[in-house]
Every structure is written in C-alpha cells, then in structure tokens.
C-alpha cells in the first residue's frame, strides 16, 4: 500500500445554511398543504410526503451546520464520509472495488463501488438513509456516493484526488 497524505475537506457552511432555509420553506409548504387544504386528498398526501422528506432533510442540515467535523477525510485507511444526509462514515480502501462518476439531472456523484455493499447499508440507523443507499445500489451498482454539494472543494479535483489515492492502494 502506498503512503497517502491525510486530506481534510471542510463542510461548506454557507451552502448548508442555504439548503437548510430551502428545506424549512418546503416543510412549511407541506404543513400548509396539510393544515389548510384538509378537504382534498392529494394535498394531504402531498403534504405528508413533503413534511417527512424536507423535515428529515432540515434536521440533517441543522446537525451539519453545528458539526465542526470535516466533511471528508482521506487518509491511508480510506475515506471518512461526513458530507451528506447519507454519509457512509469510514470506507476502507480494501473494501473499494472501483471509483467512477455518475451524472443525473446535471448533478455529478462520485460512486464508490464496494465489495460488501450490505455492510454499509446496514450501518445506517435511519430508515430513509437505508432506503437511499438501497436505491443507489440498485440504480448505480453501489450504495456509496459522494458529492461536493456540502463541501468546500471542487468536484473534479475531489474525483481526481479519490481516484489517484484509490489507484495507489491497488498497486
């Protein structure tokens, strides 16, 4: 295994605060659907879904805003992911089979294909986080994805850094 310099990438608190404001606004809209549009079933169902999804997102974003832990740490053991609502935690280099990029709706994700995807899915404690990882596994072949949305680091540079470190470990 090659020697890797430890890299810590901080969370982008400004971007997280803006996302939190958006999540709060959508949660309020969902509550409005629920409380003021009682007689129409589609509004009630939509309201419940919006409140659950954006309320969950707001709770994760609020925690991230208070968190001073780096969003991503890359070192000799692997990648420590604390970058999103579906953060994987510690991902060991020996578990990673491939690193590739997926683009969906103009949004890029770094996918980490792992040898034991169920291990990472089972570590998630929240139902929605597990479901998101299961969706990623079914759709992209891996439950683990990293985006720079909440990080102070450009996407292409992060992909190059992770890919280069991964390739060093497989030599």
JSON list of C-alpha atoms in Angstrom, two decimals:
[
{"chain": "A", "resi": 1, "resn": "UNK", "atom": "CA", "xyz": [0.00, 0.00, 0.00]},
{"chain": "A", "resi": 2, "resn": "UNK", "atom": "CA", "xyz": [1.20, 3.44, -0.90]},
{"chain": "A", "resi": 3, "resn": "UNK", "atom": "CA", "xyz": [1.59, 6.24, 1.61]},
{"chain": "A", "resi": 4, "resn": "UNK", "atom": "CA", "xyz": [-1.24, 8.81, 1.43]},
{"chain": "A", "resi": 5, "resn": "UNK", "atom": "CA", "xyz": [-1.10, 12.31, 2.84]},
{"chain": "A", "resi": 6, "resn": "UNK", "atom": "CA", "xyz": [-4.09, 12.99, 5.07]},
{"chain": "A", "resi": 7, "resn": "UNK", "atom": "CA", "xyz": [-6.52, 15.41, 3.41]},
{"chain": "A", "resi": 8, "resn": "UNK", "atom": "CA", "xyz": [-9.35, 17.05, 5.35]},
{"chain": "A", "resi": 9, "resn": "UNK", "atom": "CA", "xyz": [-12.10, 18.75, 3.38]},
{"chain": "A", "resi": 10, "resn": "UNK", "atom": "CA", "xyz": [-14.37, 21.06, 5.40]},
{"chain": "A", "resi": 11, "resn": "UNK", "atom": "CA", "xyz": [-18.12, 21.37, 5.08]},
{"chain": "A", "resi": 12, "resn": "UNK", "atom": "CA", "xyz": [-19.39, 24.43, 3.21]},
{"chain": "A", "resi": 13, "resn": "UNK", "atom": "CA", "xyz": [-21.46, 26.05, 5.98]},
{"chain": "A", "resi": 14, "resn": "UNK", "atom": "CA", "xyz": [-22.83, 28.79, 3.70]},
{"chain": "A", "resi": 15, "resn": "UNK", "atom": "CA", "xyz": [-24.22, 26.29, 1.22]},
{"chain": "A", "resi": 16, "resn": "UNK", "atom": "CA", "xyz": [-25.60, 24.12, 4.04]},
{"chain": "A", "resi": 17, "resn": "UNK", "atom": "CA", "xyz": [-27.34, 27.16, 5.59]},
{"chain": "A", "resi": 18, "resn": "UNK", "atom": "CA", "xyz": [-28.98, 28.00, 2.25]},
{"chain": "A", "resi": 19, "resn": "UNK", "atom": "CA", "xyz": [-30.10, 24.39, 1.80]},
{"chain": "A", "resi": 20, "resn": "UNK", "atom": "CA", "xyz": [-31.49, 24.44, 5.35]},
{"chain": "A", "resi": 21, "resn": "UNK", "atom": "CA", "xyz": [-33.53, 27.56, 4.58]},
{"chain": "A", "resi": 22, "resn": "UNK", "atom": "CA", "xyz": [-34.92, 25.85, 1.48]},
{"chain": "A", "resi": 23, "resn": "UNK", "atom": "CA", "xyz": [-35.78, 22.69, 3.44]},
{"chain": "A", "resi": 24, "resn": "UNK", "atom": "CA", "xyz": [-37.56, 24.77, 6.09]},
{"chain": "A", "resi": 25, "resn": "UNK", "atom": "CA", "xyz": [-39.53, 26.61, 3.40]},
{"chain": "A", "resi": 26, "resn": "UNK", "atom": "CA", "xyz": [-40.64, 23.35, 1.80]},
{"chain": "A", "resi": 27, "resn": "UNK", "atom": "CA", "xyz": [-41.54, 21.87, 5.18]},
{"chain": "A", "resi": 28, "resn": "UNK", "atom": "CA", "xyz": [-43.71, 24.95, 5.84]},
{"chain": "A", "resi": 29, "resn": "UNK", "atom": "CA", "xyz": [-45.35, 24.49, 2.43]},
{"chain": "A", "resi": 30, "resn": "UNK", "atom": "CA", "xyz": [-46.06, 20.85, 3.28]},
{"chain": "A", "resi": 31, "resn": "UNK", "atom": "CA", "xyz": [-47.62, 21.91, 6.59]},
{"chain": "A", "resi": 32, "resn": "UNK", "atom": "CA", "xyz": [-49.75, 24.44, 4.74]},
{"chain": "A", "resi": 33, "resn": "UNK", "atom": "CA", "xyz": [-50.97, 21.64, 2.44]},
{"chain": "A", "resi": 34, "resn": "UNK", "atom": "CA", "xyz": [-51.79, 19.53, 5.47]},
{"chain": "A", "resi": 35, "resn": "UNK", "atom": "CA", "xyz": [-53.46, 22.13, 7.64]},
{"chain": "A", "resi": 36, "resn": "UNK", "atom": "CA", "xyz": [-55.23, 24.43, 5.21]},
{"chain": "A", "resi": 37, "resn": "UNK", "atom": "CA", "xyz": [-56.17, 22.07, 2.41]},
{"chain": "A", "resi": 38, "resn": "UNK", "atom": "CA", "xyz": [-57.82, 19.37, 4.53]},
{"chain": "A", "resi": 39, "resn": "UNK", "atom": "CA", "xyz": [-60.64, 18.50, 2.14]},
{"chain": "A", "resi": 40, "resn": "UNK", "atom": "CA", "xyz": [-58.53, 17.49, -0.86]},
{"chain": "A", "resi": 41, "resn": "UNK", "atom": "CA", "xyz": [-56.80, 14.12, -0.52]},
{"chain": "A", "resi": 42, "resn": "UNK", "atom": "CA", "xyz": [-53.98, 14.88, -2.96]},
{"chain": "A", "resi": 43, "resn": "UNK", "atom": "CA", "xyz": [-52.98, 17.94, -0.88]},
{"chain": "A", "resi": 44, "resn": "UNK", "atom": "CA", "xyz": [-53.00, 15.91, 2.32]},
{"chain": "A", "resi": 45, "resn": "UNK", "atom": "CA", "xyz": [-50.91, 13.10, 0.84]},
{"chain": "A", "resi": 46, "resn": "UNK", "atom": "CA", "xyz": [-48.52, 15.59, -0.78]},
{"chain": "A", "resi": 47, "resn": "UNK", "atom": "CA", "xyz": [-48.29, 17.49, 2.50]},
{"chain": "A", "resi": 48, "resn": "UNK", "atom": "CA", "xyz": [-47.32, 14.38, 4.45]},
{"chain": "A", "resi": 49, "resn": "UNK", "atom": "CA", "xyz": [-44.66, 13.40, 1.92]},
{"chain": "A", "resi": 50, "resn": "UNK", "atom": "CA", "xyz": [-43.20, 16.91, 1.71]},
{"chain": "A", "resi": 51, "resn": "UNK", "atom": "CA", "xyz": [-43.11, 17.33, 5.51]},
{"chain": "A", "resi": 52, "resn": "UNK", "atom": "CA", "xyz": [-41.43, 13.95, 6.01]},
{"chain": "A", "resi": 53, "resn": "UNK", "atom": "CA", "xyz": [-38.80, 14.37, 3.28]},
{"chain": "A", "resi": 54, "resn": "UNK", "atom": "CA", "xyz": [-37.92, 18.03, 3.82]},
{"chain": "A", "resi": 55, "resn": "UNK", "atom": "CA", "xyz": [-38.34, 17.84, 7.60]},
{"chain": "A", "resi": 56, "resn": "UNK", "atom": "CA", "xyz": [-35.82, 14.99, 7.62]},
{"chain": "A", "resi": 57, "resn": "UNK", "atom": "CA", "xyz": [-33.50, 16.96, 5.34]},
{"chain": "A", "resi": 58, "resn": "UNK", "atom": "CA", "xyz": [-33.80, 20.04, 7.58]},
{"chain": "A", "resi": 59, "resn": "UNK", "atom": "CA", "xyz": [-32.89, 18.01, 10.67]},
{"chain": "A", "resi": 60, "resn": "UNK", "atom": "CA", "xyz": [-29.78, 16.57, 8.95]},
{"chain": "A", "resi": 61, "resn": "UNK", "atom": "CA", "xyz": [-28.75, 20.01, 7.61]},
{"chain": "A", "resi": 62, "resn": "UNK", "atom": "CA", "xyz": [-29.22, 21.63, 11.04]},
{"chain": "A", "resi": 63, "resn": "UNK", "atom": "CA", "xyz": [-26.93, 18.99, 12.56]},
{"chain": "A", "resi": 64, "resn": "UNK", "atom": "CA", "xyz": [-24.36, 19.51, 9.81]},
{"chain": "A", "resi": 65, "resn": "UNK", "atom": "CA", "xyz": [-24.41, 23.27, 10.41]},
{"chain": "A", "resi": 66, "resn": "UNK", "atom": "CA", "xyz": [-23.40, 22.69, 14.04]},
{"chain": "A", "resi": 67, "resn": "UNK", "atom": "CA", "xyz": [-20.86, 19.97, 13.17]},
{"chain": "A", "resi": 68, "resn": "UNK", "atom": "CA", "xyz": [-17.20, 21.00, 13.08]},
{"chain": "A", "resi": 69, "resn": "UNK", "atom": "CA", "xyz": [-16.02, 17.59, 11.86]},
{"chain": "A", "resi": 70, "resn": "UNK", "atom": "CA", "xyz": [-14.54, 17.72, 8.34]},
{"chain": "A", "resi": 71, "resn": "UNK", "atom": "CA", "xyz": [-16.97, 16.69, 5.61]},
{"chain": "A", "resi": 72, "resn": "UNK", "atom": "CA", "xyz": [-14.45, 14.27, 4.16]},
{"chain": "A", "resi": 73, "resn": "UNK", "atom": "CA", "xyz": [-11.15, 12.86, 5.39]},
{"chain": "A", "resi": 74, "resn": "UNK", "atom": "CA", "xyz": [-8.93, 10.92, 3.01]},
{"chain": "A", "resi": 75, "resn": "UNK", "atom": "CA", "xyz": [-6.01, 9.03, 4.57]},
{"chain": "A", "resi": 76, "resn": "UNK", "atom": "CA", "xyz": [-4.11, 5.72, 4.50]},
{"chain": "A", "resi": 77, "resn": "UNK", "atom": "CA", "xyz": [-7.04, 3.71, 5.84]},
{"chain": "A", "resi": 78, "resn": "UNK", "atom": "CA", "xyz": [-9.65, 5.08, 3.44]},
{"chain": "A", "resi": 79, "resn": "UNK", "atom": "CA", "xyz": [-12.28, 7.78, 3.27]},
{"chain": "A", "resi": 80, "resn": "UNK", "atom": "CA", "xyz": [-14.28, 9.11, 6.22]},
{"chain": "A", "resi": 81, "resn": "UNK", "atom": "CA", "xyz": [-17.50, 10.50, 4.79]},
{"chain": "A", "resi": 82, "resn": "UNK", "atom": "CA", "xyz": [-19.48, 13.06, 6.80]},
{"chain": "A", "resi": 83, "resn": "UNK", "atom": "CA", "xyz": [-20.53, 15.07, 3.75]},
{"chain": "A", "resi": 84, "resn": "UNK", "atom": "CA", "xyz": [-24.26, 14.48, 3.33]},
{"chain": "A", "resi": 85, "resn": "UNK", "atom": "CA", "xyz": [-27.51, 13.14, 4.74]},
{"chain": "A", "resi": 86, "resn": "UNK", "atom": "CA", "xyz": [-26.50, 9.69, 3.56]},
{"chain": "A", "resi": 87, "resn": "UNK", "atom": "CA", "xyz": [-22.89, 9.86, 4.71]},
{"chain": "A", "resi": 88, "resn": "UNK", "atom": "CA", "xyz": [-21.26, 6.44, 4.85]},
{"chain": "A", "resi": 89, "resn": "UNK", "atom": "CA", "xyz": [-18.78, 7.05, 7.65]},
{"chain": "A", "resi": 90, "resn": "UNK", "atom": "CA", "xyz": [-15.47, 5.16, 7.34]},
{"chain": "A", "resi": 91, "resn": "UNK", "atom": "CA", "xyz": [-14.96, 3.48, 3.95]},
{"chain": "A", "resi": 92, "resn": "UNK", "atom": "CA", "xyz": [-11.85, 1.31, 3.88]},
{"chain": "A", "resi": 93, "resn": "UNK", "atom": "CA", "xyz": [-9.62, 1.26, 0.76]},
{"chain": "A", "resi": 94, "resn": "UNK", "atom": "CA", "xyz": [-9.61, -2.55, 0.87]},
{"chain": "A", "resi": 95, "resn": "UNK", "atom": "CA", "xyz": [-13.43, -2.54, 0.52]},
{"chain": "A", "resi": 96, "resn": "UNK", "atom": "CA", "xyz": [-13.44, -0.34, -2.61]},
{"chain": "A", "resi": 97, "resn": "UNK", "atom": "CA", "xyz": [-13.52, -2.13, -5.98]},
{"chain": "A", "resi": 98, "resn": "UNK", "atom": "CA", "xyz": [-13.94, 0.90, -8.26]},
{"chain": "A", "resi": 99, "resn": "UNK", "atom": "CA", "xyz": [-14.37, 4.67, -8.27]},
{"chain": "A", "resi": 100, "resn": "UNK", "atom": "CA", "xyz": [-16.48, 6.25, -11.03]},
{"chain": "A", "resi": 101, "resn": "UNK", "atom": "CA", "xyz": [-18.69, 9.26, -11.76]},
{"chain": "A", "resi": 102, "resn": "UNK", "atom": "CA", "xyz": [-22.44, 9.20, -12.34]},
{"chain": "A", "resi": 103, "resn": "UNK", "atom": "CA", "xyz": [-24.35, 12.21, -13.64]},
{"chain": "A", "resi": 104, "resn": "UNK", "atom": "CA", "xyz": [-28.06, 12.50, -13.01]},
{"chain": "A", "resi": 105, "resn": "UNK", "atom": "CA", "xyz": [-30.03, 15.59, -13.99]},
{"chain": "A", "resi": 106, "resn": "UNK", "atom": "CA", "xyz": [-26.86, 17.63, -14.45]},
{"chain": "A", "resi": 107, "resn": "UNK", "atom": "CA", "xyz": [-25.68, 16.68, -10.96]},
{"chain": "A", "resi": 108, "resn": "UNK", "atom": "CA", "xyz": [-22.46, 14.66, -10.53]},
{"chain": "A", "resi": 109, "resn": "UNK", "atom": "CA", "xyz": [-21.77, 11.98, -7.93]},
{"chain": "A", "resi": 110, "resn": "UNK", "atom": "CA", "xyz": [-18.59, 10.07, -7.15]},
{"chain": "A", "resi": 111, "resn": "UNK", "atom": "CA", "xyz": [-19.62, 6.46, -6.74]},
{"chain": "A", "resi": 112, "resn": "UNK", "atom": "CA", "xyz": [-17.55, 4.08, -4.63]},
{"chain": "A", "resi": 113, "resn": "UNK", "atom": "CA", "xyz": [-18.25, 0.50, -5.66]},
{"chain": "A", "resi": 114, "resn": "UNK", "atom": "CA", "xyz": [-17.55, -1.73, -2.66]},
{"chain": "A", "resi": 115, "resn": "UNK", "atom": "CA", "xyz": [-17.08, -5.46, -2.19]},
{"chain": "A", "resi": 116, "resn": "UNK", "atom": "CA", "xyz": [-19.62, -5.64, 0.64]},
{"chain": "A", "resi": 117, "resn": "UNK", "atom": "CA", "xyz": [-22.42, -3.10, -0.02]},
{"chain": "A", "resi": 118, "resn": "UNK", "atom": "CA", "xyz": [-24.77, -4.59, 2.59]},
{"chain": "A", "resi": 119, "resn": "UNK", "atom": "CA", "xyz": [-22.23, -3.82, 5.34]},
{"chain": "A", "resi": 120, "resn": "UNK", "atom": "CA", "xyz": [-22.50, -0.11, 4.56]},
{"chain": "A", "resi": 121, "resn": "UNK", "atom": "CA", "xyz": [-26.28, -0.16, 4.17]},
{"chain": "A", "resi": 122, "resn": "UNK", "atom": "CA", "xyz": [-26.77, -1.95, 7.50]},
{"chain": "A", "resi": 123, "resn": "UNK", "atom": "CA", "xyz": [-24.64, 0.64, 9.33]},
{"chain": "A", "resi": 124, "resn": "UNK", "atom": "CA", "xyz": [-27.25, 3.30, 8.59]},
{"chain": "A", "resi": 125, "resn": "UNK", "atom": "CA", "xyz": [-29.57, 3.82, 11.54]},
{"chain": "A", "resi": 126, "resn": "UNK", "atom": "CA", "xyz": [-32.32, 5.82, 9.83]},
{"chain": "A", "resi": 127, "resn": "UNK", "atom": "CA", "xyz": [-34.91, 4.19, 7.57]},
{"chain": "A", "resi": 128, "resn": "UNK", "atom": "CA", "xyz": [-34.69, 6.87, 4.84]},
{"chain": "A", "resi": 129, "resn": "UNK", "atom": "CA", "xyz": [-30.88, 6.70, 4.78]},
{"chain": "A", "resi": 130, "resn": "UNK", "atom": "CA", "xyz": [-31.03, 2.92, 4.30]},
{"chain": "A", "resi": 131, "resn": "UNK", "atom": "CA", "xyz": [-33.60, 3.31, 1.53]},
{"chain": "A", "resi": 132, "resn": "UNK", "atom": "CA", "xyz": [-31.45, 5.92, -0.24]},
{"chain": "A", "resi": 133, "resn": "UNK", "atom": "CA", "xyz": [-28.44, 3.59, -0.13]},
{"chain": "A", "resi": 134, "resn": "UNK", "atom": "CA", "xyz": [-30.52, 0.65, -1.36]},
{"chain": "A", "resi": 135, "resn": "UNK", "atom": "CA", "xyz": [-31.76, 2.81, -4.25]},
{"chain": "A", "resi": 136, "resn": "UNK", "atom": "CA", "xyz": [-28.16, 3.78, -5.11]},
{"chain": "A", "resi": 137, "resn": "UNK", "atom": "CA", "xyz": [-27.12, 0.12, -5.06]},
{"chain": "A", "resi": 138, "resn": "UNK", "atom": "CA", "xyz": [-29.97, -0.94, -7.33]},
{"chain": "A", "resi": 139, "resn": "UNK", "atom": "CA", "xyz": [-29.59, 2.01, -9.71]},
{"chain": "A", "resi": 140, "resn": "UNK", "atom": "CA", "xyz": [-25.83, 2.61, -9.86]},
{"chain": "A", "resi": 141, "resn": "UNK", "atom": "CA", "xyz": [-24.27, -0.60, -8.53]},
{"chain": "A", "resi": 142, "resn": "UNK", "atom": "CA", "xyz": [-23.08, 0.93, -5.25]},
{"chain": "A", "resi": 143, "resn": "UNK", "atom": "CA", "xyz": [-24.75, 2.31, -2.13]},
{"chain": "A", "resi": 144, "resn": "UNK", "atom": "CA", "xyz": [-21.94, 4.84, -1.61]},
{"chain": "A", "resi": 145, "resn": "UNK", "atom": "CA", "xyz": [-21.93, 8.20, -3.33]},
{"chain": "A", "resi": 146, "resn": "UNK", "atom": "CA", "xyz": [-20.10, 11.43, -2.60]},
{"chain": "A", "resi": 147, "resn": "UNK", "atom": "CA", "xyz": [-21.00, 14.85, -3.92]},
{"chain": "A", "resi": 148, "resn": "UNK", "atom": "CA", "xyz": [-19.35, 18.19, -3.31]},
{"chain": "A", "resi": 149, "resn": "UNK", "atom": "CA", "xyz": [-22.67, 19.95, -2.62]},
{"chain": "A", "resi": 150, "resn": "UNK", "atom": "CA", "xyz": [-21.89, 20.40, 1.06]},
{"chain": "A", "resi": 151, "resn": "UNK", "atom": "CA", "xyz": [-18.10, 20.58, 0.74]},
{"chain": "A", "resi": 152, "resn": "UNK", "atom": "CA", "xyz": [-15.59, 23.37, 0.18]},
{"chain": "A", "resi": 153, "resn": "UNK", "atom": "CA", "xyz": [-13.91, 21.55, -2.69]},
{"chain": "A", "resi": 154, "resn": "UNK", "atom": "CA", "xyz": [-14.49, 21.42, -6.45]},
{"chain": "A", "resi": 155, "resn": "UNK", "atom": "CA", "xyz": [-15.97, 18.21, -7.83]},
{"chain": "A", "resi": 156, "resn": "UNK", "atom": "CA", "xyz": [-13.34, 17.43, -10.50]},
{"chain": "A", "resi": 157, "resn": "UNK", "atom": "CA", "xyz": [-10.49, 17.99, -8.04]},
{"chain": "A", "resi": 158, "resn": "UNK", "atom": "CA", "xyz": [-12.12, 15.72, -5.44]},
{"chain": "A", "resi": 159, "resn": "UNK", "atom": "CA", "xyz": [-12.73, 12.97, -8.00]},
{"chain": "A", "resi": 160, "resn": "UNK", "atom": "CA", "xyz": [-9.09, 13.16, -9.16]},
{"chain": "A", "resi": 161, "resn": "UNK", "atom": "CA", "xyz": [-7.86, 13.01, -5.54]},
{"chain": "A", "resi": 162, "resn": "UNK", "atom": "CA", "xyz": [-10.01, 10.00, -4.61]},
{"chain": "A", "resi": 163, "resn": "UNK", "atom": "CA", "xyz": [-9.25, 8.17, -7.87]},
{"chain": "A", "resi": 164, "resn": "UNK", "atom": "CA", "xyz": [-5.48, 8.72, -7.54]},
{"chain": "A", "resi": 165, "resn": "UNK", "atom": "CA", "xyz": [-5.44, 7.54, -3.91]},
{"chain": "A", "resi": 166, "resn": "UNK", "atom": "CA", "xyz": [-7.58, 4.51, -4.78]},
{"chain": "A", "resi": 167, "resn": "UNK", "atom": "CA", "xyz": [-5.22, 3.57, -7.62]},
{"chain": "A", "resi": 168, "resn": "UNK", "atom": "CA", "xyz": [-2.24, 3.89, -5.27]},
{"chain": "A", "resi": 169, "resn": "UNK", "atom": "CA", "xyz": [-3.84, 1.37, -2.95]},
{"chain": "A", "resi": 170, "resn": "UNK", "atom": "CA", "xyz": [-4.40, -1.20, -5.70]},
{"chain": "A", "resi": 171, "resn": "UNK", "atom": "CA", "xyz": [-0.77, -1.15, -6.89]}
]
